[in-house]
Tab-separated table of C-alpha atoms and ligand atoms in Angstrom:
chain	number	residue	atom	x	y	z
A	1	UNK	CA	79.100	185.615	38.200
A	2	UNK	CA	79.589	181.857	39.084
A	3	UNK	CA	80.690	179.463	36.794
A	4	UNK	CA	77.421	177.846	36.691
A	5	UNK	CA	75.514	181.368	36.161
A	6	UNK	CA	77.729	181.765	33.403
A	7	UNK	CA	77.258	178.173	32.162
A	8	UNK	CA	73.402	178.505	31.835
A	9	UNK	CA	73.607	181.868	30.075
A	10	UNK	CA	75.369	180.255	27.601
A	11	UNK	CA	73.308	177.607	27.469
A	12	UNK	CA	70.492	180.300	27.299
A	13	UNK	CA	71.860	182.202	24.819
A	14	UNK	CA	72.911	179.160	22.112
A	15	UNK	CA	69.459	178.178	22.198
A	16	UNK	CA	68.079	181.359	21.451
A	17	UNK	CA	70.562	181.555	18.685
A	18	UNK	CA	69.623	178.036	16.880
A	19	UNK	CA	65.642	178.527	17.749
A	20	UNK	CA	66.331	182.153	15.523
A	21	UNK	CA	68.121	180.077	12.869
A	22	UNK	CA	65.040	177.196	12.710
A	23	UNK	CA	62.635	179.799	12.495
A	24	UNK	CA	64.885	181.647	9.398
A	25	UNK	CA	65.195	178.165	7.831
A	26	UNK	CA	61.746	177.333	8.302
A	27	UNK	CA	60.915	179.991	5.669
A	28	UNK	CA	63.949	179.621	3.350
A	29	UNK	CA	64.123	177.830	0.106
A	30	UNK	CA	66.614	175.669	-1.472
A	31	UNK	CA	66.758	176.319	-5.342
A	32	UNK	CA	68.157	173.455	-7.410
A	33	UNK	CA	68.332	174.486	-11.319
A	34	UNK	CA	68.192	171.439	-13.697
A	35	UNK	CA	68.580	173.321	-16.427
A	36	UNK	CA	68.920	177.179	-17.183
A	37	UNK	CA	68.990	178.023	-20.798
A	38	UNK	CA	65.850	178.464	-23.497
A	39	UNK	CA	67.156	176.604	-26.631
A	40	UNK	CA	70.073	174.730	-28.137
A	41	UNK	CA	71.797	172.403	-25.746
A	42	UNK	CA	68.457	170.183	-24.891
A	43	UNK	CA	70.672	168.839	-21.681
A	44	UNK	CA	69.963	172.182	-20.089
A	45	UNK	CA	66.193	173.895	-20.648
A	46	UNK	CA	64.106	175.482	-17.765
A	47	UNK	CA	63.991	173.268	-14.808
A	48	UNK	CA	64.359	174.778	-11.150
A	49	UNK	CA	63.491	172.447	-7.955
A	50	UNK	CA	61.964	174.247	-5.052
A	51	UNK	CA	61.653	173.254	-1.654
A	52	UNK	CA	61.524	174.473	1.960
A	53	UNK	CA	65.028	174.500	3.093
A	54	UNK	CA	65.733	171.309	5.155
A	55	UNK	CA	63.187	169.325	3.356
A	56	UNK	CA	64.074	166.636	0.270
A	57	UNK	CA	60.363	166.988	-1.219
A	58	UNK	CA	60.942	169.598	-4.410
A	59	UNK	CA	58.402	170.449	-6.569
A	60	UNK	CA	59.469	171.212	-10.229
A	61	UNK	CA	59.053	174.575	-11.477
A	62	UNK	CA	59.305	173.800	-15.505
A	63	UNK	CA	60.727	170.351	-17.065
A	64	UNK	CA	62.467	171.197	-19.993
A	65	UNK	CA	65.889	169.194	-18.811
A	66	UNK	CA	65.537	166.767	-15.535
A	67	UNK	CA	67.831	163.854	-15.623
A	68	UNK	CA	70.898	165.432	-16.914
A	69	UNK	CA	70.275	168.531	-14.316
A	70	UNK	CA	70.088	165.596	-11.206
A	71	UNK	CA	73.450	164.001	-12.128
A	72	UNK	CA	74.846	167.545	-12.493
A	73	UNK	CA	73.228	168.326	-8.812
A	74	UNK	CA	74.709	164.573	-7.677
A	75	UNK	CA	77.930	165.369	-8.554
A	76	UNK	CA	77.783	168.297	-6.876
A	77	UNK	CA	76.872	166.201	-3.411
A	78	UNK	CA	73.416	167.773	-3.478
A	79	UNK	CA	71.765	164.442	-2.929
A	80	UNK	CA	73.322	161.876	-0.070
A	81	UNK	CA	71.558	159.017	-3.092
A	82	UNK	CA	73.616	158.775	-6.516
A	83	UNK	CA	71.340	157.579	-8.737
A	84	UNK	CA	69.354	160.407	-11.169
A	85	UNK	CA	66.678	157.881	-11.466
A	86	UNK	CA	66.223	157.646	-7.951
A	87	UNK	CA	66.008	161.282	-7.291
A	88	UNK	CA	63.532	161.811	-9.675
A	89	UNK	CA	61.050	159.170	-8.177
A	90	UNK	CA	61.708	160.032	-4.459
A	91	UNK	CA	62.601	163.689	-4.243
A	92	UNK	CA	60.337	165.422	-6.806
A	93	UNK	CA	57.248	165.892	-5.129
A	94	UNK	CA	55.096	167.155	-8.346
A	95	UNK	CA	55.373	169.356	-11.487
A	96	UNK	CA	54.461	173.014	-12.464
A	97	UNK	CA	54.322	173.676	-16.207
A	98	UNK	CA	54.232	176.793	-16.973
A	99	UNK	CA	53.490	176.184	-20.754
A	100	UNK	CA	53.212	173.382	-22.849
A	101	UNK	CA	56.616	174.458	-25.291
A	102	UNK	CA	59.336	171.613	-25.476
A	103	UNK	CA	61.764	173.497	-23.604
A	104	UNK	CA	59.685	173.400	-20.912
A	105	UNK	CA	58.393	169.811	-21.293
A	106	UNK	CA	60.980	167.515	-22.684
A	107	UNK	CA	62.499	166.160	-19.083
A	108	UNK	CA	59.482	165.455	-18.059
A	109	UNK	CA	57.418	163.465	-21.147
A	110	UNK	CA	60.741	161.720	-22.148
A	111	UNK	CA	61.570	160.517	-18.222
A	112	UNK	CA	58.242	159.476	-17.734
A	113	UNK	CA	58.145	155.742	-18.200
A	114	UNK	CA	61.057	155.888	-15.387
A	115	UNK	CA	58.851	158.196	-12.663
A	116	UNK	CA	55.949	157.226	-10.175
A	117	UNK	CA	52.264	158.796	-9.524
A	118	UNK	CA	52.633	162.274	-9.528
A	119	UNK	CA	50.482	165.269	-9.744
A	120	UNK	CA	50.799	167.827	-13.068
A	121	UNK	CA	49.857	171.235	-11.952
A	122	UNK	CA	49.133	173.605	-14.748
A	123	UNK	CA	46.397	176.147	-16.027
A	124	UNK	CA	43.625	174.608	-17.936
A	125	UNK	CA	44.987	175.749	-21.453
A	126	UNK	CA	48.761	173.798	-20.502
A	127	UNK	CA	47.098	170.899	-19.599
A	128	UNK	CA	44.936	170.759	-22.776
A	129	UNK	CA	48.458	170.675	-25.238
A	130	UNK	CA	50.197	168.076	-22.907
A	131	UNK	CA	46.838	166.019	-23.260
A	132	UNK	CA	46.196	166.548	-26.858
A	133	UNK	CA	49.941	167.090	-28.193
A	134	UNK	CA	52.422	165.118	-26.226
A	135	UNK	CA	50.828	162.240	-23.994
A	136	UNK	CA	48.531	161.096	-26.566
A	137	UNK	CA	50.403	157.681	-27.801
A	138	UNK	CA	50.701	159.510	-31.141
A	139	UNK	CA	54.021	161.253	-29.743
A	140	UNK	CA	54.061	159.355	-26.547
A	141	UNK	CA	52.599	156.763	-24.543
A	142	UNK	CA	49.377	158.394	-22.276
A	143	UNK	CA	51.504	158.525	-18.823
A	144	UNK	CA	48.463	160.693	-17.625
A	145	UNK	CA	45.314	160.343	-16.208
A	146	UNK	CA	43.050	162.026	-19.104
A	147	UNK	CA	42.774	161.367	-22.639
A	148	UNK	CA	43.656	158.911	-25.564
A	149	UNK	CA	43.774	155.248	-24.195
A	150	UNK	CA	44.624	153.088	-22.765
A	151	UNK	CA	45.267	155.846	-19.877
A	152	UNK	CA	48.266	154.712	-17.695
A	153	UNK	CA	47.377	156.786	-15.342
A	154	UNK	CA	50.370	157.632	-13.568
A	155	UNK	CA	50.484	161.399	-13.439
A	156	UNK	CA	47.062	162.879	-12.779
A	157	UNK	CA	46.087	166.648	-14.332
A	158	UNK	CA	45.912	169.537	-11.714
A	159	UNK	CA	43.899	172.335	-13.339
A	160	UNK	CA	44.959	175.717	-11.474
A	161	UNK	CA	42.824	178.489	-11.216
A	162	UNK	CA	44.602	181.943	-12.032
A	163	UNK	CA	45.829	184.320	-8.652
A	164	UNK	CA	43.919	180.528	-6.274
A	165	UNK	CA	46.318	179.412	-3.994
A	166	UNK	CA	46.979	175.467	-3.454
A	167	UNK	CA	48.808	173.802	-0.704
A	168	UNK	CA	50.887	171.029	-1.983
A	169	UNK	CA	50.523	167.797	-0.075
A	170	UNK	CA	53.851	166.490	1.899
A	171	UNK	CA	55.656	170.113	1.639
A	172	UNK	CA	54.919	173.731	3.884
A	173	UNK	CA	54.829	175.017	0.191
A	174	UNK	CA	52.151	177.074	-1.177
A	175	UNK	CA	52.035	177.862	-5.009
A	176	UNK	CA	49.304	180.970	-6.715
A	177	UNK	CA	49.688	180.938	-10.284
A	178	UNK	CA	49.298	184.296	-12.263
A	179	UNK	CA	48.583	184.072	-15.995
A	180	UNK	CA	51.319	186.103	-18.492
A	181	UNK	CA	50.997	186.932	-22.203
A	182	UNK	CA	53.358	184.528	-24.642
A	183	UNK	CA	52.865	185.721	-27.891
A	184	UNK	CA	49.235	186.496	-27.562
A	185	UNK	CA	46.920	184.329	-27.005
A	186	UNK	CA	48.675	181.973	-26.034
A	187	UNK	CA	49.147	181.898	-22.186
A	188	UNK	CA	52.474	181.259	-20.267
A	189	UNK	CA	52.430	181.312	-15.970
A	190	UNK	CA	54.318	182.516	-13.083
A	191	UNK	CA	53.857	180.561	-10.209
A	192	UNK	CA	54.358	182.569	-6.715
A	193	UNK	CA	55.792	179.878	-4.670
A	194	UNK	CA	55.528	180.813	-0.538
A	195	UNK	CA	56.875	179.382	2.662
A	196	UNK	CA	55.657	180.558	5.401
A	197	UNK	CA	55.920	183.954	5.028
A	198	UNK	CA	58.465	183.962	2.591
A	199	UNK	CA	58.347	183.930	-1.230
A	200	UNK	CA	59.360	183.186	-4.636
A	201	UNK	CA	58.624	184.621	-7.960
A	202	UNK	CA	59.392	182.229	-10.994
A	203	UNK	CA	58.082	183.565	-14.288
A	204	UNK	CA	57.552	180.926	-17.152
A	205	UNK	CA	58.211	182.691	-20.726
A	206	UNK	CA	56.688	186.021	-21.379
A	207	UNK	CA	56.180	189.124	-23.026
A	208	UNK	CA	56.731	192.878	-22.015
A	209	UNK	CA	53.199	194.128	-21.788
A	210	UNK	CA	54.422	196.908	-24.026
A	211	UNK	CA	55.370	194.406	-27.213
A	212	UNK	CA	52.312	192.105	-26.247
A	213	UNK	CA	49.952	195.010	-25.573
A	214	UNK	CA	49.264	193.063	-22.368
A	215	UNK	CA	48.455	194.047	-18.786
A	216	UNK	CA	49.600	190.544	-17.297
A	217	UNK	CA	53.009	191.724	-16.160
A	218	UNK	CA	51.576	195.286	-14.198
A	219	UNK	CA	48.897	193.059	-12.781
A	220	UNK	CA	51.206	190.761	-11.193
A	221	UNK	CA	54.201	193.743	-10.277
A	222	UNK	CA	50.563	194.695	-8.459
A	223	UNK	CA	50.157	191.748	-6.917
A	224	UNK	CA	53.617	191.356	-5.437
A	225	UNK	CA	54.994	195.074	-4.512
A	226	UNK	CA	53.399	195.061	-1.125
A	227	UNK	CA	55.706	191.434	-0.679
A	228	UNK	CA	59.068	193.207	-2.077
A	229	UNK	CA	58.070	196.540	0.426
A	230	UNK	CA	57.764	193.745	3.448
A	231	UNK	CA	61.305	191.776	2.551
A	232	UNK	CA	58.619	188.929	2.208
A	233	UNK	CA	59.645	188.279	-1.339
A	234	UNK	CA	63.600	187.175	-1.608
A	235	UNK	CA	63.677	186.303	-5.620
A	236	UNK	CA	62.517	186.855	-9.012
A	237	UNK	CA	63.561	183.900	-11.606
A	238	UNK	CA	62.500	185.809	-14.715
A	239	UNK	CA	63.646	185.391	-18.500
A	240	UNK	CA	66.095	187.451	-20.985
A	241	UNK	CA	65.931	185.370	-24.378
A	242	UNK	CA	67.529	187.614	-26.753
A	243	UNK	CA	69.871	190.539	-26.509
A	244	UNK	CA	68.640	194.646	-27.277
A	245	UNK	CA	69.325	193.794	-31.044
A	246	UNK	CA	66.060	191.447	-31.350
A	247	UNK	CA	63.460	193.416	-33.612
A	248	UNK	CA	60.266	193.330	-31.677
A	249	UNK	CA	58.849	190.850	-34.595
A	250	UNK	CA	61.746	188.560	-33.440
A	251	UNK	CA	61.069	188.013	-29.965
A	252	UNK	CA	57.899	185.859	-30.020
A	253	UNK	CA	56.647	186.918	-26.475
A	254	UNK	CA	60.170	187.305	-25.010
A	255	UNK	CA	62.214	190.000	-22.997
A	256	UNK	CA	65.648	191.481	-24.128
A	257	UNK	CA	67.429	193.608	-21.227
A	258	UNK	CA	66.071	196.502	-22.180
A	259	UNK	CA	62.704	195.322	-22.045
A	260	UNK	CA	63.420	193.311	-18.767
A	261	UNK	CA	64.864	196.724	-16.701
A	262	UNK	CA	61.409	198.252	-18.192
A	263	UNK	CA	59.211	195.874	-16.491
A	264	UNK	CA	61.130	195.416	-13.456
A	265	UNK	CA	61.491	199.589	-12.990
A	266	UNK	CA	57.741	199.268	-13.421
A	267	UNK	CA	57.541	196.936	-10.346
A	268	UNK	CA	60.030	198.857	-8.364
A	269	UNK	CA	58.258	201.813	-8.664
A	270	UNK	CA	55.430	199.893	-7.445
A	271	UNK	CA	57.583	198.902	-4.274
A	272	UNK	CA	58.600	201.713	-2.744
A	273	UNK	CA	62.278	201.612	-4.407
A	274	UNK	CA	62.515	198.484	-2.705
A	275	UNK	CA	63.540	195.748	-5.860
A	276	UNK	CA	66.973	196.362	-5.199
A	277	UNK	CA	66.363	193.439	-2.088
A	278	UNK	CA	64.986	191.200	-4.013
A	279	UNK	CA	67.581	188.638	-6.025
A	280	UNK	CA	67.021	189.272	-9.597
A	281	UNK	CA	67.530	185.525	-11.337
A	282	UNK	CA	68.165	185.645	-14.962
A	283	UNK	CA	66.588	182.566	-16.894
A	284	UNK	CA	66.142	181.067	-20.391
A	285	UNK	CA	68.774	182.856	-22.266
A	286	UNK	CA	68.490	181.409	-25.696
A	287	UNK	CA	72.262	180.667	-27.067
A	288	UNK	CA	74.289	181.464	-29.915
A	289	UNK	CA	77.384	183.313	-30.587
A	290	UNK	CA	78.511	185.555	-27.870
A	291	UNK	CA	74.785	185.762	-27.228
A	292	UNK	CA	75.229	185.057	-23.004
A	293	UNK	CA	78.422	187.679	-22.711
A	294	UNK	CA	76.473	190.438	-24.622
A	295	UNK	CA	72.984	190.013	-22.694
A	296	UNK	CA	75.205	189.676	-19.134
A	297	UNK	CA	77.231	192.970	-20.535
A	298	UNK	CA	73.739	194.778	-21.615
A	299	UNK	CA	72.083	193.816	-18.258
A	300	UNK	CA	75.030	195.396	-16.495
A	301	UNK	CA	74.944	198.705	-18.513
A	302	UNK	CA	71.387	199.157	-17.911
A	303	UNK	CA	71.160	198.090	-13.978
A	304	UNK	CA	70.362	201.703	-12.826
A	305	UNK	CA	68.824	201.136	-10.052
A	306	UNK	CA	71.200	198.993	-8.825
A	307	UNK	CA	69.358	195.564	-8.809
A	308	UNK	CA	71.083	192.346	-7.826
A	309	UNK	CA	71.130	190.044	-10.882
A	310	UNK	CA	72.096	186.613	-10.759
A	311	UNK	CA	72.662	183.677	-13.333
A	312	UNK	CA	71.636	180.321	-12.091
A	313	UNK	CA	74.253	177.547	-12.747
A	314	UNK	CA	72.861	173.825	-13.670
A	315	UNK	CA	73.293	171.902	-10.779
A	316	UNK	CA	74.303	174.050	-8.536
A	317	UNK	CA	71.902	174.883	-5.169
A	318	UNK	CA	71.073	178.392	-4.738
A	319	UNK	CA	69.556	179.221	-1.252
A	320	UNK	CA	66.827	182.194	-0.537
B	1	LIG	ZN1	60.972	178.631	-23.398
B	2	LIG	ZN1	57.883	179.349	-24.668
């Protein structure tokens, strides 16, 4: 072969090789966690960013913590800009609430006066607390575009539809809520978050159907086996509050371990024995003494089926 032959098949060949890595990256995600935990240390409640990988426009999945998790994610050199505040306005595209609870709320009603015009995307019954609980000048000023005035009218109410699918403007993101039982009735959400054709799970608080006497969870395990039998679906951010020693009364439409590796064996049997691919993320542990060791110890003991579990880290980018 000639030097030039061998030139252009290199050439050849490197392009082939980065046009296979755009098209994997085009339907990756980039995961940042503001916050991880369900209680206690209010600088760290549910908060994941989620965006295509490559692009800087998250959406917020769950605002329970936000400016404490963006310096956290600065000093980790997530973000080329410095400034929390700054991040907030410019890189988070819109927010996902999966229920109205403070743990899921408090980063976003108390950085409000600092954000700009942004959209609220929840299910009907969210929306109504955050409009007649929290941005009602009673326990905050009206930052929204519905209810007591004056109306500010800087974020502006999304009501989702259960298992409708919505394109969100200035991002190759999809997002299909799915409604889940939180201590009946009230209603918590997962929001199935896709990219091309690749996919996210992330579960808001919930129940076992078993304690809730619910059909939410098998209806959604439904929904998403045929994605975990098709590698479509790369992770599952789901939550274990309490540890096996809860009493059922105790856990207020949460999941121990036990009751996690029930559902989840439900869904794998749904996928062909396939849940093992799928990254298992472990949210919303709620702390207290040795509380995180014991549920990390209980998880392992009762990972038959050999699932990969993960713990997200405040701050620091996970990539899918
Ligand atoms: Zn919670
Ligand atoms: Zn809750």
């Amino acid at each position: 072969m000639k030097l030039t032959q061998i030139l252009l098949a290199i050439i050849v060949l490197s392009t082939t090789v980065a046009k296979a890595q755009q098209i994997k990256n085009t339907n990756s995600f980039t995961v940042i966690p503001l916050g991880v935990k369900g209680g206690l240390d209010e600088s760290n409640l549910s908060s994941y960013l989620v965006a295509a990988k490559g692009s800087e426009q998250f959406i917020c999945l769950d605002a329970g913590t936000i400016n404490t998790g963006l310096q956290k994610a600065v000093q980790n050199k997530l973000f080329i800009e410095k400034n929390a505040e700054i991040i907030q306005k410019k890189y988070i595209n819109s927010y996902f609430i999966s229920h109205a609870h403070l743990d899921h709320t408090a980063g976003l009603i108390l950085n409000s006066p600092n954000d700009i015009a942004k959209n609220i995307y929840a299910l009907p019954s969210v929306i109504d607390v955050l409009k007649s609980s929290y941005f009602t000048w009673k326990s905050w000023a009206n930052f929204a575009n519905e209810g007591d005035k004056p109306i500010l009218n800087k974020y502006s109410y999304n009501y989702l539809s259960a298992d409708s699918t919505i394109a969100i403007p200035n991002t190759s993101l999809k997002v299909t809520p799915y409604i889940l039982s939180h201590v009946k009735p009230y209603e918590s959400t997962a929001f199935l978050v896709g990219n091309n054709n690749s996919f996210l799970l992330y579960l808001g608080d919930t129940g076992s159907d078993t304690v809730e006497n619910s059909n939410k969870l098998k209806t959604l395990w439904t929904v998403v086996a045929n994605k975990v039998i098709s590698g479509a679906l790369k992770a599952i951010f789901i939550e274990v509050s309490f540890d096996n020693s809860m009493p059922n009364k105790g856990l207020f439409g949460h999941l121990t371990p036990k009751l996690l590796m029930q559902e989840l064996g439900i869904l794998n049997e749904l996928s062909a024995g396939k849940l093992k691919n799928v990254k298992i993320v472990v949210t919303h542990m709620k702390p207290c003494e040795n509380c995180e060791p014991l549920i990390m110890e209980q998880l392992k003991n009762a990972n038959n089926l050999g699932l990969n579990i993960v713990y997200p880290k405040q701050g620091v980018a996970m990539i899918f």
